[in-house]
């Protein structure tokens, strides 16, 4: 009745936005959830518990800063201690900084590489052995349409998102004859706090309303003129966890309103 009953999903950066949408969708399918991320986690925990209520799921939280290797080691060890093992790993935590390369603060570059890319290497290397031993696992990397194409002023972000698609392919190949799959999801614009900051900056820079800045943002890149939603991305993650996706390996699947088709 619940496709993921008995499985445990760790979703990094799941106190907000896309990560919370994915955690909620996996909970609805009966997976136990380990939440992670900054800020309020009690509200997100309630939302996820509610989604998995009928399946009587358990929801844990770990406040690891995924830019720190020691925190990630503790995160994976805690998940194993609390739930047995991580069956589904969603590498979602991510940050953005917008500036031309010559003005890009080196410390922002380092932080983006650590959070958007290196963290996925560390969670994956630590979670994989238990998945391999069970001969079942799902690793879902939240890349971006910026893993497929570039935009100006996003050097670090674009570099990490292209990088995580490369990592996805290697992990998929190394496990291709097993029950462990690894795929990437490449969203276009999703109206989360990460994008709201870019809308606000655009409105302030041009002296235009928030609504006009939003319209321009979508119009420049996303042919559908619609945001992708965390709920839609959650359902794509559920598909990757389903038996129908057993042989989907190393894919970089865009959900971007036609952005990369141009
Ligand atoms: P968001 O800002 O709403 O959420 C980011 C989450 O990551 C939060 O829970 C935050 O606490 C957590 N986080 C940030 N730094 C962290 C750290 N060092 N350690 C642990 N957790 C940390 O952002 P979002 O838009 O939901 O983005 C989620 C992912 O989706 C990111 O990887 C982002 O690049 C990707 N993405 C977003 C969009 C979009 O349009 N919003 C598009 C494509 C891809």
Tab-separated table of C-alpha atoms and ligand atoms in Angstrom:
chain	number	residue	atom	x	y	z
A	1	UNK	CA	0.000	0.000	0.000
A	2	UNK	CA	2.902	2.327	0.809
A	3	UNK	CA	5.623	1.842	-1.793
A	4	UNK	CA	8.487	2.971	0.457
A	5	UNK	CA	7.325	1.525	3.792
A	6	UNK	CA	10.363	0.290	5.729
A	7	UNK	CA	12.813	2.418	3.731
A	8	UNK	CA	14.640	5.425	5.145
A	9	UNK	CA	15.351	8.588	3.185
A	10	UNK	CA	17.921	11.199	4.121
A	11	UNK	CA	17.266	14.513	2.402
A	12	UNK	CA	19.932	17.177	2.892
A	13	UNK	CA	18.665	20.756	3.073
A	14	UNK	CA	15.107	19.624	3.775
A	15	UNK	CA	14.001	22.373	6.169
A	16	UNK	CA	12.935	24.471	3.170
A	17	UNK	CA	11.990	24.563	-0.491
A	18	UNK	CA	12.687	21.625	-2.795
A	19	UNK	CA	14.181	19.400	-0.094
A	20	UNK	CA	11.081	19.771	2.064
A	21	UNK	CA	8.862	19.028	-0.962
A	22	UNK	CA	10.817	15.856	-1.713
A	23	UNK	CA	10.870	14.731	1.931
A	24	UNK	CA	7.090	15.232	2.083
A	25	UNK	CA	6.474	13.223	-1.097
A	26	UNK	CA	8.698	10.338	0.076
A	27	UNK	CA	6.966	10.378	3.486
A	28	UNK	CA	3.592	10.069	1.759
A	29	UNK	CA	4.913	6.833	0.216
A	30	UNK	CA	5.752	5.528	3.697
A	31	UNK	CA	9.497	6.221	3.943
A	32	UNK	CA	11.007	7.202	7.277
A	33	UNK	CA	12.711	10.550	6.862
A	34	UNK	CA	15.907	12.067	8.233
A	35	UNK	CA	15.625	15.818	7.833
A	36	UNK	CA	18.622	18.149	7.666
A	37	UNK	CA	19.136	21.851	7.190
A	38	UNK	CA	19.231	25.178	8.975
A	39	UNK	CA	16.508	27.299	10.581
A	40	UNK	CA	13.248	26.051	12.041
A	41	UNK	CA	12.960	22.273	11.726
A	42	UNK	CA	9.952	21.663	13.984
A	43	UNK	CA	7.507	23.068	11.403
A	44	UNK	CA	8.993	21.007	8.544
A	45	UNK	CA	9.064	17.937	10.817
A	46	UNK	CA	5.333	18.343	11.526
A	47	UNK	CA	4.595	18.710	7.791
A	48	UNK	CA	6.520	15.527	6.962
A	49	UNK	CA	5.046	13.577	9.894
A	50	UNK	CA	1.563	14.593	8.746
A	51	UNK	CA	2.295	13.427	5.174
A	52	UNK	CA	3.418	10.021	6.458
A	53	UNK	CA	0.826	9.685	9.214
A	54	UNK	CA	-1.181	6.924	7.548
A	55	UNK	CA	2.021	4.895	7.071
A	56	UNK	CA	3.153	5.607	10.649
A	57	UNK	CA	6.544	6.842	9.591
A	58	UNK	CA	9.294	8.136	11.845
A	59	UNK	CA	10.973	11.469	11.240
A	60	UNK	CA	14.397	12.437	12.592
A	61	UNK	CA	16.426	15.601	12.252
A	62	UNK	CA	20.155	16.286	12.184
A	63	UNK	CA	21.527	19.816	11.936
A	64	UNK	CA	24.745	18.926	10.072
A	65	UNK	CA	26.412	21.741	8.175
A	66	UNK	CA	27.152	19.817	4.983
A	67	UNK	CA	30.114	22.035	4.189
A	68	UNK	CA	31.900	20.173	7.024
A	69	UNK	CA	33.070	16.601	6.483
A	70	UNK	CA	32.924	15.742	10.203
A	71	UNK	CA	29.279	16.879	10.330
A	72	UNK	CA	28.430	14.684	7.335
A	73	UNK	CA	30.110	11.688	8.971
A	74	UNK	CA	27.983	12.262	12.065
A	75	UNK	CA	24.844	12.733	9.939
A	76	UNK	CA	25.237	9.370	8.179
A	77	UNK	CA	26.216	7.606	11.414
A	78	UNK	CA	23.159	9.072	13.185
A	79	UNK	CA	20.830	7.975	10.393
A	80	UNK	CA	22.291	4.460	10.566
A	81	UNK	CA	21.931	4.420	14.357
A	82	UNK	CA	18.339	5.701	14.344
A	83	UNK	CA	16.974	3.911	11.269
A	84	UNK	CA	19.340	1.016	10.435
A	85	UNK	CA	20.632	2.521	7.200
A	86	UNK	CA	19.996	5.151	4.561
A	87	UNK	CA	18.151	3.524	1.637
A	88	UNK	CA	17.389	6.734	-0.241
A	89	UNK	CA	19.879	9.592	-0.269
A	90	UNK	CA	18.742	12.909	-1.701
A	91	UNK	CA	21.617	15.361	-2.066
A	92	UNK	CA	19.692	18.600	-2.154
A	93	UNK	CA	21.344	21.235	0.079
A	94	UNK	CA	22.549	24.097	-2.054
A	95	UNK	CA	23.326	27.794	-2.099
A	96	UNK	CA	23.765	30.454	-4.752
A	97	UNK	CA	25.827	33.606	-5.219
A	98	UNK	CA	25.485	35.930	-8.194
A	99	UNK	CA	28.497	37.970	-9.429
A	100	UNK	CA	30.806	38.255	-12.409
A	101	UNK	CA	33.857	35.978	-12.171
A	102	UNK	CA	36.309	38.846	-11.550
A	103	UNK	CA	34.149	40.056	-8.652
A	104	UNK	CA	33.277	36.622	-7.253
A	105	UNK	CA	34.354	36.433	-3.591
A	106	UNK	CA	36.716	33.436	-3.245
A	107	UNK	CA	35.127	32.436	0.061
A	108	UNK	CA	31.706	32.244	-1.673
A	109	UNK	CA	33.260	30.060	-4.384
A	110	UNK	CA	34.680	27.711	-1.733
A	111	UNK	CA	31.372	27.557	0.162
A	112	UNK	CA	29.373	26.770	-2.978
A	113	UNK	CA	31.799	24.029	-4.041
A	114	UNK	CA	31.646	22.525	-0.532
A	115	UNK	CA	27.860	22.667	-0.092
A	116	UNK	CA	26.612	22.042	-3.641
A	117	UNK	CA	29.200	19.469	-4.761
A	118	UNK	CA	31.674	18.067	-2.219
A	119	UNK	CA	28.886	17.309	0.272
A	120	UNK	CA	27.311	14.918	-2.260
A	121	UNK	CA	30.626	13.087	-2.667
A	122	UNK	CA	30.912	12.647	1.098
A	123	UNK	CA	27.308	11.569	1.755
A	124	UNK	CA	27.483	9.178	-1.194
A	125	UNK	CA	30.778	7.532	-0.237
A	126	UNK	CA	29.512	7.057	3.330
A	127	UNK	CA	25.986	5.831	2.504
A	128	UNK	CA	26.873	3.558	-0.428
A	129	UNK	CA	28.360	0.529	1.398
A	130	UNK	CA	25.086	-0.189	3.267
A	131	UNK	CA	23.065	0.226	0.047
A	132	UNK	CA	25.422	-2.140	-1.772
A	133	UNK	CA	25.166	-4.693	1.044
A	134	UNK	CA	21.341	-4.538	0.816
A	135	UNK	CA	21.484	-4.541	-3.012
A	136	UNK	CA	18.955	-1.697	-3.068
A	137	UNK	CA	19.450	2.011	-2.931
A	138	UNK	CA	18.498	5.262	-4.551
A	139	UNK	CA	20.773	8.276	-4.797
A	140	UNK	CA	19.068	11.357	-6.170
A	141	UNK	CA	21.179	14.436	-6.747
A	142	UNK	CA	19.381	17.755	-7.058
A	143	UNK	CA	21.396	19.407	-9.786
A	144	UNK	CA	19.753	22.156	-11.850
A	145	UNK	CA	19.128	23.156	-15.410
A	146	UNK	CA	22.412	24.954	-14.674
A	147	UNK	CA	23.995	21.506	-14.765
A	148	UNK	CA	23.085	21.383	-18.454
A	149	UNK	CA	23.438	24.998	-19.600
A	150	UNK	CA	25.037	28.132	-18.136
A	151	UNK	CA	23.927	31.620	-17.153
A	152	UNK	CA	26.192	34.623	-16.648
A	153	UNK	CA	27.210	35.559	-13.096
A	154	UNK	CA	26.741	32.049	-11.714
A	155	UNK	CA	30.254	30.607	-12.134
A	156	UNK	CA	30.394	28.605	-8.914
A	157	UNK	CA	26.797	27.417	-9.104
A	158	UNK	CA	27.069	26.321	-12.743
A	159	UNK	CA	30.417	24.611	-12.077
A	160	UNK	CA	28.980	22.626	-9.147
A	161	UNK	CA	25.812	21.670	-10.993
A	162	UNK	CA	27.742	20.433	-14.032
A	163	UNK	CA	30.029	18.650	-11.558
A	164	UNK	CA	27.258	16.878	-9.710
A	165	UNK	CA	25.888	15.515	-12.988
A	166	UNK	CA	29.351	14.065	-13.642
A	167	UNK	CA	29.407	12.534	-10.159
A	168	UNK	CA	25.915	11.117	-10.785
A	169	UNK	CA	27.068	9.338	-13.944
A	170	UNK	CA	30.142	7.827	-12.281
A	171	UNK	CA	28.166	6.525	-9.275
A	172	UNK	CA	25.515	5.134	-11.635
A	173	UNK	CA	28.164	3.294	-13.679
A	174	UNK	CA	30.025	1.912	-10.686
A	175	UNK	CA	26.762	0.385	-9.408
A	176	UNK	CA	25.141	-0.435	-12.729
A	177	UNK	CA	24.863	-4.184	-12.117
A	178	UNK	CA	23.392	-3.725	-8.638
A	179	UNK	CA	20.086	-2.555	-7.189
A	180	UNK	CA	21.585	0.856	-6.432
A	181	UNK	CA	20.730	3.611	-8.888
A	182	UNK	CA	21.942	7.187	-9.049
A	183	UNK	CA	20.225	9.957	-11.004
A	184	UNK	CA	20.076	13.731	-11.091
A	185	UNK	CA	17.100	16.070	-11.228
A	186	UNK	CA	17.553	19.372	-13.034
A	187	UNK	CA	14.886	21.916	-12.088
A	188	UNK	CA	14.394	25.229	-13.819
A	189	UNK	CA	13.028	28.091	-11.697
A	190	UNK	CA	11.331	26.979	-8.469
A	191	UNK	CA	9.951	29.727	-6.236
A	192	UNK	CA	11.849	28.937	-3.034
A	193	UNK	CA	13.777	31.286	-0.703
A	194	UNK	CA	16.874	30.694	-2.895
A	195	UNK	CA	15.099	32.164	-5.939
A	196	UNK	CA	13.064	34.742	-4.003
A	197	UNK	CA	16.389	36.413	-3.119
A	198	UNK	CA	17.169	36.710	-6.845
A	199	UNK	CA	13.707	38.136	-7.569
A	200	UNK	CA	14.123	40.686	-4.751
A	201	UNK	CA	17.601	41.670	-6.015
A	202	UNK	CA	16.286	42.135	-9.558
A	203	UNK	CA	13.351	44.271	-8.355
A	204	UNK	CA	15.663	46.441	-6.241
A	205	UNK	CA	18.318	46.834	-8.974
A	206	UNK	CA	15.798	47.870	-11.637
A	207	UNK	CA	13.331	49.730	-9.422
A	208	UNK	CA	10.488	47.456	-10.543
A	209	UNK	CA	7.788	45.607	-8.626
A	210	UNK	CA	8.263	42.088	-7.341
A	211	UNK	CA	5.585	40.835	-9.743
A	212	UNK	CA	7.346	42.459	-12.721
A	213	UNK	CA	10.722	41.062	-11.608
A	214	UNK	CA	9.158	37.586	-11.388
A	215	UNK	CA	7.625	37.948	-14.852
A	216	UNK	CA	10.985	39.006	-16.320
A	217	UNK	CA	12.852	36.215	-14.541
A	218	UNK	CA	10.570	33.558	-16.018
A	219	UNK	CA	10.386	35.261	-19.408
A	220	UNK	CA	14.157	35.341	-19.864
A	221	UNK	CA	14.693	31.599	-19.448
A	222	UNK	CA	11.605	29.450	-18.922
A	223	UNK	CA	9.345	29.043	-21.985
A	224	UNK	CA	6.417	27.713	-19.942
A	225	UNK	CA	6.440	30.985	-17.955
A	226	UNK	CA	5.641	28.860	-14.909
A	227	UNK	CA	7.628	27.876	-11.869
A	228	UNK	CA	8.266	24.182	-11.270
A	229	UNK	CA	6.965	23.319	-7.786
A	230	UNK	CA	8.593	21.379	-4.934
A	231	UNK	CA	5.558	19.055	-5.080
A	232	UNK	CA	6.225	18.201	-8.748
A	233	UNK	CA	9.882	17.559	-7.973
A	234	UNK	CA	8.816	15.365	-5.057
A	235	UNK	CA	6.762	13.196	-7.399
A	236	UNK	CA	9.740	12.838	-9.767
A	237	UNK	CA	11.855	11.680	-6.825
A	238	UNK	CA	9.129	9.152	-5.946
A	239	UNK	CA	9.299	7.849	-9.523
A	240	UNK	CA	13.080	7.375	-9.247
A	241	UNK	CA	12.419	5.288	-6.120
A	242	UNK	CA	9.785	3.127	-7.824
A	243	UNK	CA	10.334	-0.296	-9.431
A	244	UNK	CA	9.589	1.286	-12.827
A	245	UNK	CA	12.838	3.257	-12.460
A	246	UNK	CA	15.020	0.202	-11.686
A	247	UNK	CA	16.933	0.707	-14.913
A	248	UNK	CA	17.038	4.506	-14.972
A	249	UNK	CA	20.731	5.042	-14.295
A	250	UNK	CA	22.902	8.113	-14.632
A	251	UNK	CA	20.097	10.275	-16.008
A	252	UNK	CA	20.046	14.069	-15.710
A	253	UNK	CA	16.308	14.662	-15.904
A	254	UNK	CA	15.210	18.223	-16.399
A	255	UNK	CA	11.915	19.607	-15.123
A	256	UNK	CA	12.457	23.109	-16.386
A	257	UNK	CA	9.488	24.327	-18.430
A	258	UNK	CA	11.487	23.880	-21.632
A	259	UNK	CA	14.511	25.966	-20.537
A	260	UNK	CA	17.176	23.537	-21.798
A	261	UNK	CA	15.254	22.728	-24.981
A	262	UNK	CA	15.968	26.179	-26.427
B	1	LIG	P1	16.279	26.789	-0.232
B	1	LIG	O1	17.164	27.945	0.086
B	1	LIG	O2	14.807	26.914	-0.108
B	1	LIG	O3	16.712	25.533	0.649
B	1	LIG	C1	18.042	25.180	0.828
B	1	LIG	C2	18.136	24.178	1.946
B	1	LIG	O4	19.520	23.841	2.132
B	1	LIG	C3	17.649	24.744	3.296
B	1	LIG	O5	17.033	23.713	4.027
B	1	LIG	C4	18.947	25.176	3.970
B	1	LIG	O6	18.861	25.209	5.374
B	1	LIG	C5	19.861	24.053	3.501
B	1	LIG	N1	21.270	24.386	3.582
B	1	LIG	C6	21.927	25.455	3.070
B	1	LIG	N2	23.229	25.399	3.407
B	1	LIG	C7	23.391	24.264	4.127
B	1	LIG	C8	24.499	23.647	4.768
B	1	LIG	N3	25.720	24.194	4.723
B	1	LIG	N4	24.291	22.491	5.441
B	1	LIG	C9	23.053	21.953	5.520
B	1	LIG	N5	21.980	22.480	4.932
B	1	LIG	C10	22.150	23.622	4.258
B	1	LIG	O7	16.734	26.343	-1.682
B	1	LIG	P2	16.011	25.479	-2.820
B	1	LIG	O8	15.656	26.403	-3.917
B	1	LIG	O9	14.990	24.562	-2.262
B	1	LIG	O10	17.248	24.643	-3.356
B	1	LIG	C11	17.446	23.281	-3.061
B	1	LIG	C12	18.336	22.684	-4.130
B	1	LIG	O11	17.688	22.791	-5.398
B	1	LIG	C13	19.688	23.378	-4.281
B	1	LIG	O12	20.685	22.422	-4.525
B	1	LIG	C14	19.493	24.252	-5.488
B	1	LIG	O13	20.688	24.512	-6.165
B	1	LIG	C15	18.578	23.375	-6.322
B	1	LIG	N6	17.824	24.106	-7.346
B	1	LIG	C16	16.974	25.109	-6.992
B	1	LIG	C17	16.274	25.773	-8.008
B	1	LIG	C18	15.312	26.875	-7.721
B	1	LIG	O14	14.852	27.512	-8.685
B	1	LIG	N7	14.937	27.146	-6.496
B	1	LIG	C19	16.473	25.406	-9.335
B	1	LIG	C20	17.348	24.392	-9.636
B	1	LIG	C21	18.018	23.737	-8.622
